[in-house]
Structures are given as structure tokens and as C-alpha cells.
């Protein structure tokens, strides 16, 4: 049932995000740093420096936004894919690869309603520590050459403050900055992910009418998720750069997708489009593996079945 699908998607998202959020934070910071202003050399270096400067919970900056909005985001994505697959199938026959890709395309398009503002707010909070650390480093260098300087104090902002400021200055459109880039990432991701997962999961089914074992669903979700994540990583880099409202010292600003692509290519080279790809694969693999296990085991069905019994 639809309520069960929505609950399953929500539970899967909450569990997955809690497990992999620190890696996602490292991905955002690595993608945003530009040549000449590199604060971190790798994912592990980023996480170690984050813990040293911001404490353990610094790795979870922006997690509240993600945990709040990931439930509707994952629920929409998984339920929409099922909806489109159902309506694209003819008399219950097996879907062709093209129809599976169309269903994934529909799911990816639907999810950006929630994904874009969620990513917009999350990125500002995740990247704030990098910008603050960069300013402190610049201040330390200035004080070493020109004498004492005033210490840089990071002004902590919240998601609500950012939301109010965006709504006040730009209206609802402010929360949807980078919508085109988000579509450019999420639609191809879903086109790759859902057909690949469905076919890998099918390999573990002994009978077409029986669900695959949970470990098959988990591994299928991991493989399909990491493959799709790396494939669309260039779009994710562009989206992250476009959605960042604050820049570090001497960092470029961008007017749109083409301008961002051109500047990254010219100033940082083609390899820059794969910044954070390793982190993104590590985030997406367990996230979607967990999501598919929860979704296919059907925790919601179990909970919903208890309600009448409890009332009785």
C-alpha cells in the first residue's frame, strides 16, 4: 500500500543518513574547495581536521535538515518509481530496459521537489566550517607577517536563519537555487540506479514470485547506488558549487551551469569534476543498500498490521 511505501522509504532514509552523514560532509567540503585554497587533501584528512576544530558533532553539521527532509525525499523517490513501473508495465509483464529507465526518470524528477531545498540548506551548514577554517588560516598568516590580528570568530547560523533570509530576499525561488543542476544530477542517477538495482536484485530471486534474500537486496542497492553516484558525480560537483551561497577567499562565483562547467574545466581541469566521487560512492552505497533492505523487508507493513491487533 502507498502508506506502507512512504513509511518504509522514510525509515530507510533516516537510518541511512545517520550512518553516512560524516562522509557526505567530507564530500561537500572536498567538492567546494578550489585550487590554491585547499584545506583538505582527502576524506580522512577532512574528517580528522573537522573533529579537531569543530568537535565530533561538527561532522554532523546540517544533519538535522537532512534527517527532517530525507523522509519525504526517499519516500517520494521509492514510491514514485514503483508508481511509474506499475503504470508502464503491460498486463503485469516484465518491463523493458527503456521502460525501467523511464520509471527511474519519473522518480528522479518527482524527488527534486524536496531534494533541492534540502541540499541547498545542508550545503550551507556543511561548508560553513571549511570557510571559517580558511579565514582563521588566512588571519594566522597575516598575524605572522604583520603582527597581531583580531581572532576570527565563526558566526554559527541555523537552517531556520538561512531559510528566513532566503525567503525574505528571494522568495521561494531562493530555496530552489540550483534546481536545474539538481535535475541534471538526480534524473540520470535514477535512470541508472533503478533499472540496475532491479536487474541485480532479480539475479538473487530463485522464483519470480518470491522476494530476493535481504542480503541480495542490500548488495544490489550498494552496487547500483555507487555505480550511479560515480556516473553523475560531475553534475553533483556543479550542483554543490552553484548552491553554495558563501565562498572562501579568492574562490570563483558562477552564474549558471554552463559558466560553472567552463570555469571548473579551465581553472581546475577535468579531474575536478570527480572531486568527492570516492566519498559520494561511500555515502550512496550503504544509504541505498539500507534503503532497499528496509523497503523490501517491509517494516511498515509489519507496523501497520499491528495496529488493528493492538486496537482489538
CSV table of C-alpha atoms in Angstrom, one decimal:
chain,number,residue,atom,x,y,z
A,1,UNK,CA,0.0,0.0,0.0
A,2,UNK,CA,1.1,3.6,-0.5
A,3,UNK,CA,1.2,4.5,3.2
A,4,UNK,CA,3.5,1.4,3.8
A,5,UNK,CA,5.7,2.5,0.9
A,6,UNK,CA,6.0,6.0,2.3
A,7,UNK,CA,6.8,4.8,5.8
A,8,UNK,CA,9.4,2.3,4.5
A,9,UNK,CA,11.1,5.0,2.4
A,10,UNK,CA,11.2,7.3,5.4
A,11,UNK,CA,12.6,4.8,7.8
A,12,UNK,CA,15.2,3.7,5.3
A,13,UNK,CA,16.3,7.3,4.7
A,14,UNK,CA,16.6,8.1,8.5
A,15,UNK,CA,18.8,5.0,9.1
A,16,UNK,CA,20.9,5.5,6.1
A,17,UNK,CA,21.6,9.2,6.6
A,18,UNK,CA,22.6,8.7,10.3
A,19,UNK,CA,25.1,6.1,9.3
A,20,UNK,CA,26.8,8.0,6.4
A,21,UNK,CA,26.4,11.7,7.1
A,22,UNK,CA,30.0,12.5,8.1
A,23,UNK,CA,31.2,11.1,4.8
A,24,UNK,CA,28.7,13.3,3.0
A,25,UNK,CA,30.0,16.3,4.8
A,26,UNK,CA,33.5,15.5,3.7
A,27,UNK,CA,32.2,15.2,0.1
A,28,UNK,CA,30.7,18.6,0.2
A,29,UNK,CA,33.8,20.3,1.5
A,30,UNK,CA,36.1,18.5,-0.9
A,31,UNK,CA,33.9,19.5,-3.9
A,32,UNK,CA,33.7,23.1,-2.8
A,33,UNK,CA,37.5,23.7,-2.3
A,34,UNK,CA,39.2,25.2,-5.3
A,35,UNK,CA,42.8,25.2,-6.5
A,36,UNK,CA,45.1,27.4,-4.3
A,37,UNK,CA,42.7,27.3,-1.4
A,38,UNK,CA,42.8,23.6,-0.5
A,39,UNK,CA,42.1,22.9,3.2
A,40,UNK,CA,41.9,19.1,2.9
A,41,UNK,CA,43.9,16.6,0.9
A,42,UNK,CA,41.5,13.6,1.3
A,43,UNK,CA,38.3,12.4,3.0
A,44,UNK,CA,40.2,11.1,6.1
A,45,UNK,CA,42.2,14.4,6.3
A,46,UNK,CA,38.9,16.4,6.1
A,47,UNK,CA,37.2,14.3,8.9
A,48,UNK,CA,40.3,14.5,11.2
A,49,UNK,CA,40.6,18.3,10.8
A,50,UNK,CA,36.8,18.7,11.3
A,51,UNK,CA,36.9,16.8,14.6
A,52,UNK,CA,39.9,18.8,15.8
A,53,UNK,CA,38.5,22.2,15.0
A,54,UNK,CA,34.7,21.6,15.5
A,55,UNK,CA,34.5,18.5,17.7
A,56,UNK,CA,32.8,15.2,17.0
A,57,UNK,CA,29.4,16.7,16.3
A,58,UNK,CA,31.0,19.0,13.8
A,59,UNK,CA,30.8,16.1,11.4
A,60,UNK,CA,27.0,16.2,11.7
A,61,UNK,CA,26.5,19.9,10.8
A,62,UNK,CA,23.4,20.1,8.6
A,63,UNK,CA,22.3,16.6,9.7
A,64,UNK,CA,19.1,18.0,11.2
A,65,UNK,CA,18.0,19.4,7.8
A,66,UNK,CA,18.8,16.1,6.1
A,67,UNK,CA,17.0,14.0,8.8
A,68,UNK,CA,13.9,16.2,8.6
A,69,UNK,CA,13.6,16.2,4.8
A,70,UNK,CA,15.1,12.8,3.9
A,71,UNK,CA,11.9,11.0,4.9
A,72,UNK,CA,9.7,12.7,2.3
A,73,UNK,CA,12.6,12.7,-0.2
A,74,UNK,CA,13.2,9.0,0.0
A,75,UNK,CA,9.5,8.2,0.3
A,76,UNK,CA,8.7,10.2,-2.9
A,77,UNK,CA,11.6,8.6,-4.8
A,78,UNK,CA,10.9,5.0,-4.0
A,79,UNK,CA,7.1,5.3,-4.2
A,80,UNK,CA,7.2,7.3,-7.4
A,81,UNK,CA,9.5,4.6,-9.0
A,82,UNK,CA,7.0,1.9,-8.0
A,83,UNK,CA,4.1,4.0,-9.3
A,84,UNK,CA,5.7,4.6,-12.7
A,85,UNK,CA,6.9,1.0,-13.0
A,86,UNK,CA,3.3,-0.2,-12.3
A,87,UNK,CA,1.8,2.1,-14.9
A,88,UNK,CA,4.4,1.4,-17.5
A,89,UNK,CA,4.0,-2.4,-17.2
A,90,UNK,CA,1.6,-4.1,-19.6
A,91,UNK,CA,-0.7,-6.6,-18.0
A,92,UNK,CA,2.0,-7.4,-15.4
A,93,UNK,CA,4.6,-8.3,-18.0
A,94,UNK,CA,8.3,-7.7,-17.4
A,95,UNK,CA,9.3,-4.2,-18.1
A,96,UNK,CA,11.8,-3.5,-20.9
A,97,UNK,CA,15.0,-1.7,-20.1
A,98,UNK,CA,13.7,1.5,-21.7
A,99,UNK,CA,10.5,1.5,-19.6
A,100,UNK,CA,12.6,0.8,-16.4
A,101,UNK,CA,14.7,3.9,-17.3
A,102,UNK,CA,11.6,6.0,-17.9
A,103,UNK,CA,10.2,5.0,-14.5
A,104,UNK,CA,13.6,6.0,-12.9
A,105,UNK,CA,13.4,9.3,-14.8
A,106,UNK,CA,10.0,10.0,-13.4
A,107,UNK,CA,11.1,9.2,-9.9
A,108,UNK,CA,14.1,11.4,-10.1
A,109,UNK,CA,12.0,14.3,-11.5
A,110,UNK,CA,9.5,14.0,-8.6
A,111,UNK,CA,12.1,13.9,-5.8
A,112,UNK,CA,13.6,17.3,-6.7
A,113,UNK,CA,10.6,19.0,-5.1
A,114,UNK,CA,12.2,18.1,-1.7
A,115,UNK,CA,15.8,17.4,-2.7
A,116,UNK,CA,16.6,20.9,-4.0
A,117,UNK,CA,15.8,22.9,-0.8
A,118,UNK,CA,17.2,20.1,1.4
A,119,UNK,CA,20.5,20.1,-0.4
A,120,UNK,CA,20.5,23.9,-0.5
A,121,UNK,CA,20.3,24.3,3.3
A,122,UNK,CA,22.5,21.3,4.0
A,123,UNK,CA,25.4,22.5,1.9
A,124,UNK,CA,25.5,25.9,3.6
A,125,UNK,CA,25.7,24.3,7.0
A,126,UNK,CA,28.2,21.6,5.9
A,127,UNK,CA,30.6,24.1,4.2
A,128,UNK,CA,30.5,26.7,6.9
A,129,UNK,CA,33.3,25.0,8.9
A,130,UNK,CA,35.6,24.9,5.8
A,131,UNK,CA,35.1,28.6,5.1
A,132,UNK,CA,35.7,29.5,8.8
A,133,UNK,CA,38.8,27.4,9.0
A,134,UNK,CA,40.1,29.1,5.8
A,135,UNK,CA,39.6,32.5,7.3
A,136,UNK,CA,41.4,31.5,10.5
A,137,UNK,CA,44.3,30.2,8.5
A,138,UNK,CA,44.5,33.5,6.5
A,139,UNK,CA,44.3,35.5,9.7
A,140,UNK,CA,47.1,33.4,11.3
A,141,UNK,CA,49.3,34.0,8.2
A,142,UNK,CA,48.6,37.8,8.3
A,143,UNK,CA,49.4,38.0,12.0
A,144,UNK,CA,52.7,36.1,11.4
A,145,UNK,CA,53.8,38.7,8.8
A,146,UNK,CA,52.1,41.9,10.1
A,147,UNK,CA,51.9,41.4,13.8
A,148,UNK,CA,48.9,40.7,16.0
A,149,UNK,CA,45.5,40.4,14.3
A,150,UNK,CA,42.0,40.1,15.6
A,151,UNK,CA,40.9,36.4,16.0
A,152,UNK,CA,38.3,35.2,13.6
A,153,UNK,CA,35.1,34.1,15.3
A,154,UNK,CA,32.7,31.9,13.3
A,155,UNK,CA,29.1,33.1,13.4
A,156,UNK,CA,27.0,29.9,13.7
A,157,UNK,CA,23.9,30.0,11.6
A,158,UNK,CA,21.0,27.7,11.6
A,159,UNK,CA,18.8,26.2,8.8
A,160,UNK,CA,15.9,28.4,10.0
A,161,UNK,CA,18.0,31.5,9.8
A,162,UNK,CA,19.2,30.7,6.2
A,163,UNK,CA,15.6,29.8,5.2
A,164,UNK,CA,14.2,33.1,6.6
A,165,UNK,CA,16.9,35.1,4.9
A,166,UNK,CA,16.4,33.4,1.5
A,167,UNK,CA,12.6,33.7,1.7
A,168,UNK,CA,12.9,37.4,2.7
A,169,UNK,CA,15.4,38.3,0.0
A,170,UNK,CA,14.5,36.0,-2.9
A,171,UNK,CA,11.2,34.3,-2.0
A,172,UNK,CA,10.6,30.6,-2.6
A,173,UNK,CA,12.9,30.7,-5.6
A,174,UNK,CA,15.8,31.2,-3.2
A,175,UNK,CA,15.3,27.8,-1.8
A,176,UNK,CA,15.3,26.3,-5.3
A,177,UNK,CA,18.6,27.8,-6.4
A,178,UNK,CA,20.4,25.1,-8.4
A,179,UNK,CA,17.2,23.3,-9.4
A,180,UNK,CA,18.4,22.7,-12.9
A,181,UNK,CA,21.7,21.2,-11.7
A,182,UNK,CA,19.8,19.1,-9.2
A,183,UNK,CA,17.6,17.7,-12.0
A,184,UNK,CA,20.8,17.2,-14.1
A,185,UNK,CA,22.1,15.0,-11.3
A,186,UNK,CA,19.0,13.2,-9.9
A,187,UNK,CA,17.3,12.3,-13.2
A,188,UNK,CA,20.3,10.5,-14.7
A,189,UNK,CA,21.1,8.9,-11.3
A,190,UNK,CA,17.6,7.4,-11.1
A,191,UNK,CA,17.8,6.3,-14.8
A,192,UNK,CA,20.9,4.4,-14.0
A,193,UNK,CA,20.1,3.3,-10.4
A,194,UNK,CA,16.6,1.8,-10.6
A,195,UNK,CA,17.0,-0.5,-13.6
A,196,UNK,CA,20.4,-1.6,-12.5
A,197,UNK,CA,19.1,-2.4,-9.0
A,198,UNK,CA,16.0,-4.2,-10.3
A,199,UNK,CA,18.1,-6.4,-12.6
A,200,UNK,CA,20.8,-7.2,-10.0
A,201,UNK,CA,18.2,-8.0,-7.4
A,202,UNK,CA,16.4,-10.2,-9.8
A,203,UNK,CA,19.5,-12.4,-10.1
A,204,UNK,CA,19.1,-13.4,-6.5
A,205,UNK,CA,15.5,-14.5,-6.8
A,206,UNK,CA,15.0,-18.2,-7.0
A,207,UNK,CA,11.4,-17.7,-8.0
A,208,UNK,CA,9.9,-14.6,-9.8
A,209,UNK,CA,7.1,-14.5,-7.2
A,210,UNK,CA,9.4,-14.7,-4.2
A,211,UNK,CA,11.4,-11.8,-2.8
A,212,UNK,CA,15.2,-12.0,-3.0
A,213,UNK,CA,17.0,-12.5,0.3
A,214,UNK,CA,17.7,-9.3,2.2
A,215,UNK,CA,21.5,-9.5,1.7
A,216,UNK,CA,20.9,-9.7,-2.1
A,217,UNK,CA,18.8,-6.5,-1.9
A,218,UNK,CA,21.5,-4.8,0.2
A,219,UNK,CA,24.3,-5.7,-2.1
A,220,UNK,CA,22.3,-4.8,-5.2
A,221,UNK,CA,21.5,-1.4,-3.6
A,222,UNK,CA,25.1,-0.8,-2.8
A,223,UNK,CA,26.4,-1.8,-6.3
A,224,UNK,CA,23.7,0.1,-8.1
A,225,UNK,CA,24.0,3.2,-5.9
A,226,UNK,CA,27.8,3.5,-6.0
A,227,UNK,CA,27.8,3.0,-9.8
A,228,UNK,CA,25.1,5.6,-10.4
A,229,UNK,CA,26.8,8.0,-7.9
A,230,UNK,CA,30.1,8.0,-9.7
A,231,UNK,CA,28.5,8.3,-13.1
A,232,UNK,CA,26.7,11.5,-12.2
A,233,UNK,CA,29.5,13.0,-9.9
A,234,UNK,CA,30.4,15.8,-12.4
A,235,UNK,CA,26.8,17.0,-12.1
A,236,UNK,CA,27.0,16.8,-8.3
A,237,UNK,CA,30.1,19.0,-8.2
A,238,UNK,CA,28.4,21.6,-10.4
A,239,UNK,CA,25.3,21.5,-8.2
A,240,UNK,CA,27.3,21.8,-5.0
A,241,UNK,CA,29.2,24.8,-6.4
A,242,UNK,CA,26.1,26.6,-7.6
A,243,UNK,CA,24.2,26.1,-4.4
A,244,UNK,CA,26.9,27.4,-2.1
A,245,UNK,CA,26.0,30.9,-1.0
A,246,UNK,CA,29.3,31.7,0.6
A,247,UNK,CA,32.8,31.5,-0.9
A,248,UNK,CA,36.2,31.1,0.5
A,249,UNK,CA,39.0,33.6,-0.1
A,250,UNK,CA,39.6,34.2,-3.8
A,251,UNK,CA,37.1,31.5,-4.9
A,252,UNK,CA,35.1,31.8,-8.1
A,253,UNK,CA,31.4,32.6,-8.3
A,254,UNK,CA,29.2,31.1,-11.0
A,255,UNK,CA,26.2,32.5,-13.0
A,256,UNK,CA,24.8,29.2,-14.1
A,257,UNK,CA,25.5,25.6,-15.2
A,258,UNK,CA,27.5,26.4,-18.3
A,259,UNK,CA,29.5,29.1,-16.6
A,260,UNK,CA,30.4,26.8,-13.7
A,261,UNK,CA,31.3,23.9,-16.1
A,262,UNK,CA,33.6,26.2,-18.2
A,263,UNK,CA,35.4,27.7,-15.2
A,264,UNK,CA,36.0,24.4,-13.5
A,265,UNK,CA,37.3,22.9,-16.7
A,266,UNK,CA,39.6,25.8,-17.5
A,267,UNK,CA,41.0,26.5,-14.0
A,268,UNK,CA,40.9,23.1,-12.3
A,269,UNK,CA,40.9,20.6,-15.1
A,270,UNK,CA,38.7,17.7,-16.0
A,271,UNK,CA,39.7,15.7,-12.8
A,272,UNK,CA,37.9,18.4,-10.7
A,273,UNK,CA,34.5,17.0,-11.9
A,274,UNK,CA,35.3,13.9,-9.9
A,275,UNK,CA,36.1,15.6,-6.6
A,276,UNK,CA,34.4,13.7,-3.8
A,277,UNK,CA,33.5,10.8,-6.1
A,278,UNK,CA,35.0,8.3,-3.7
A,279,UNK,CA,33.1,9.9,-0.8
A,280,UNK,CA,29.9,10.0,-2.7
A,281,UNK,CA,30.2,6.3,-3.6
A,282,UNK,CA,30.8,5.5,0.1
A,283,UNK,CA,27.7,7.6,1.0
A,284,UNK,CA,25.3,6.3,-1.6
A,285,UNK,CA,26.3,2.6,-1.5
A,286,UNK,CA,25.2,1.9,2.1
A,287,UNK,CA,22.5,4.5,2.0
A,288,UNK,CA,20.7,2.8,-0.8
A,289,UNK,CA,21.6,-0.7,0.4
A,290,UNK,CA,19.9,0.1,3.7
A,291,UNK,CA,17.1,1.8,2.0
A,292,UNK,CA,16.3,-1.2,-0.3
A,293,UNK,CA,16.6,-3.7,2.6
A,294,UNK,CA,14.1,-1.7,4.8
A,295,UNK,CA,11.9,-1.1,1.8
A,296,UNK,CA,11.8,-4.7,0.6
A,297,UNK,CA,11.6,-6.3,4.0
A,298,UNK,CA,8.5,-4.1,4.6
A,299,UNK,CA,8.9,-2.8,8.2
A,300,UNK,CA,5.9,-0.6,7.6
A,301,UNK,CA,3.6,-3.5,6.6
A,302,UNK,CA,4.6,-5.1,9.9
A,303,UNK,CA,3.8,-2.0,11.9
A,304,UNK,CA,0.6,-1.3,10.1
A,305,UNK,CA,-0.5,-4.9,10.7
A,306,UNK,CA,0.0,-4.5,14.4
A,307,UNK,CA,-2.4,-1.5,14.6
A,308,UNK,CA,-5.7,-3.5,14.2
A,309,UNK,CA,-4.4,-6.2,16.5
A,310,UNK,CA,-3.5,-3.6,19.1
A,311,UNK,CA,-6.9,-2.0,18.9
A,312,UNK,CA,-8.6,-5.4,19.2
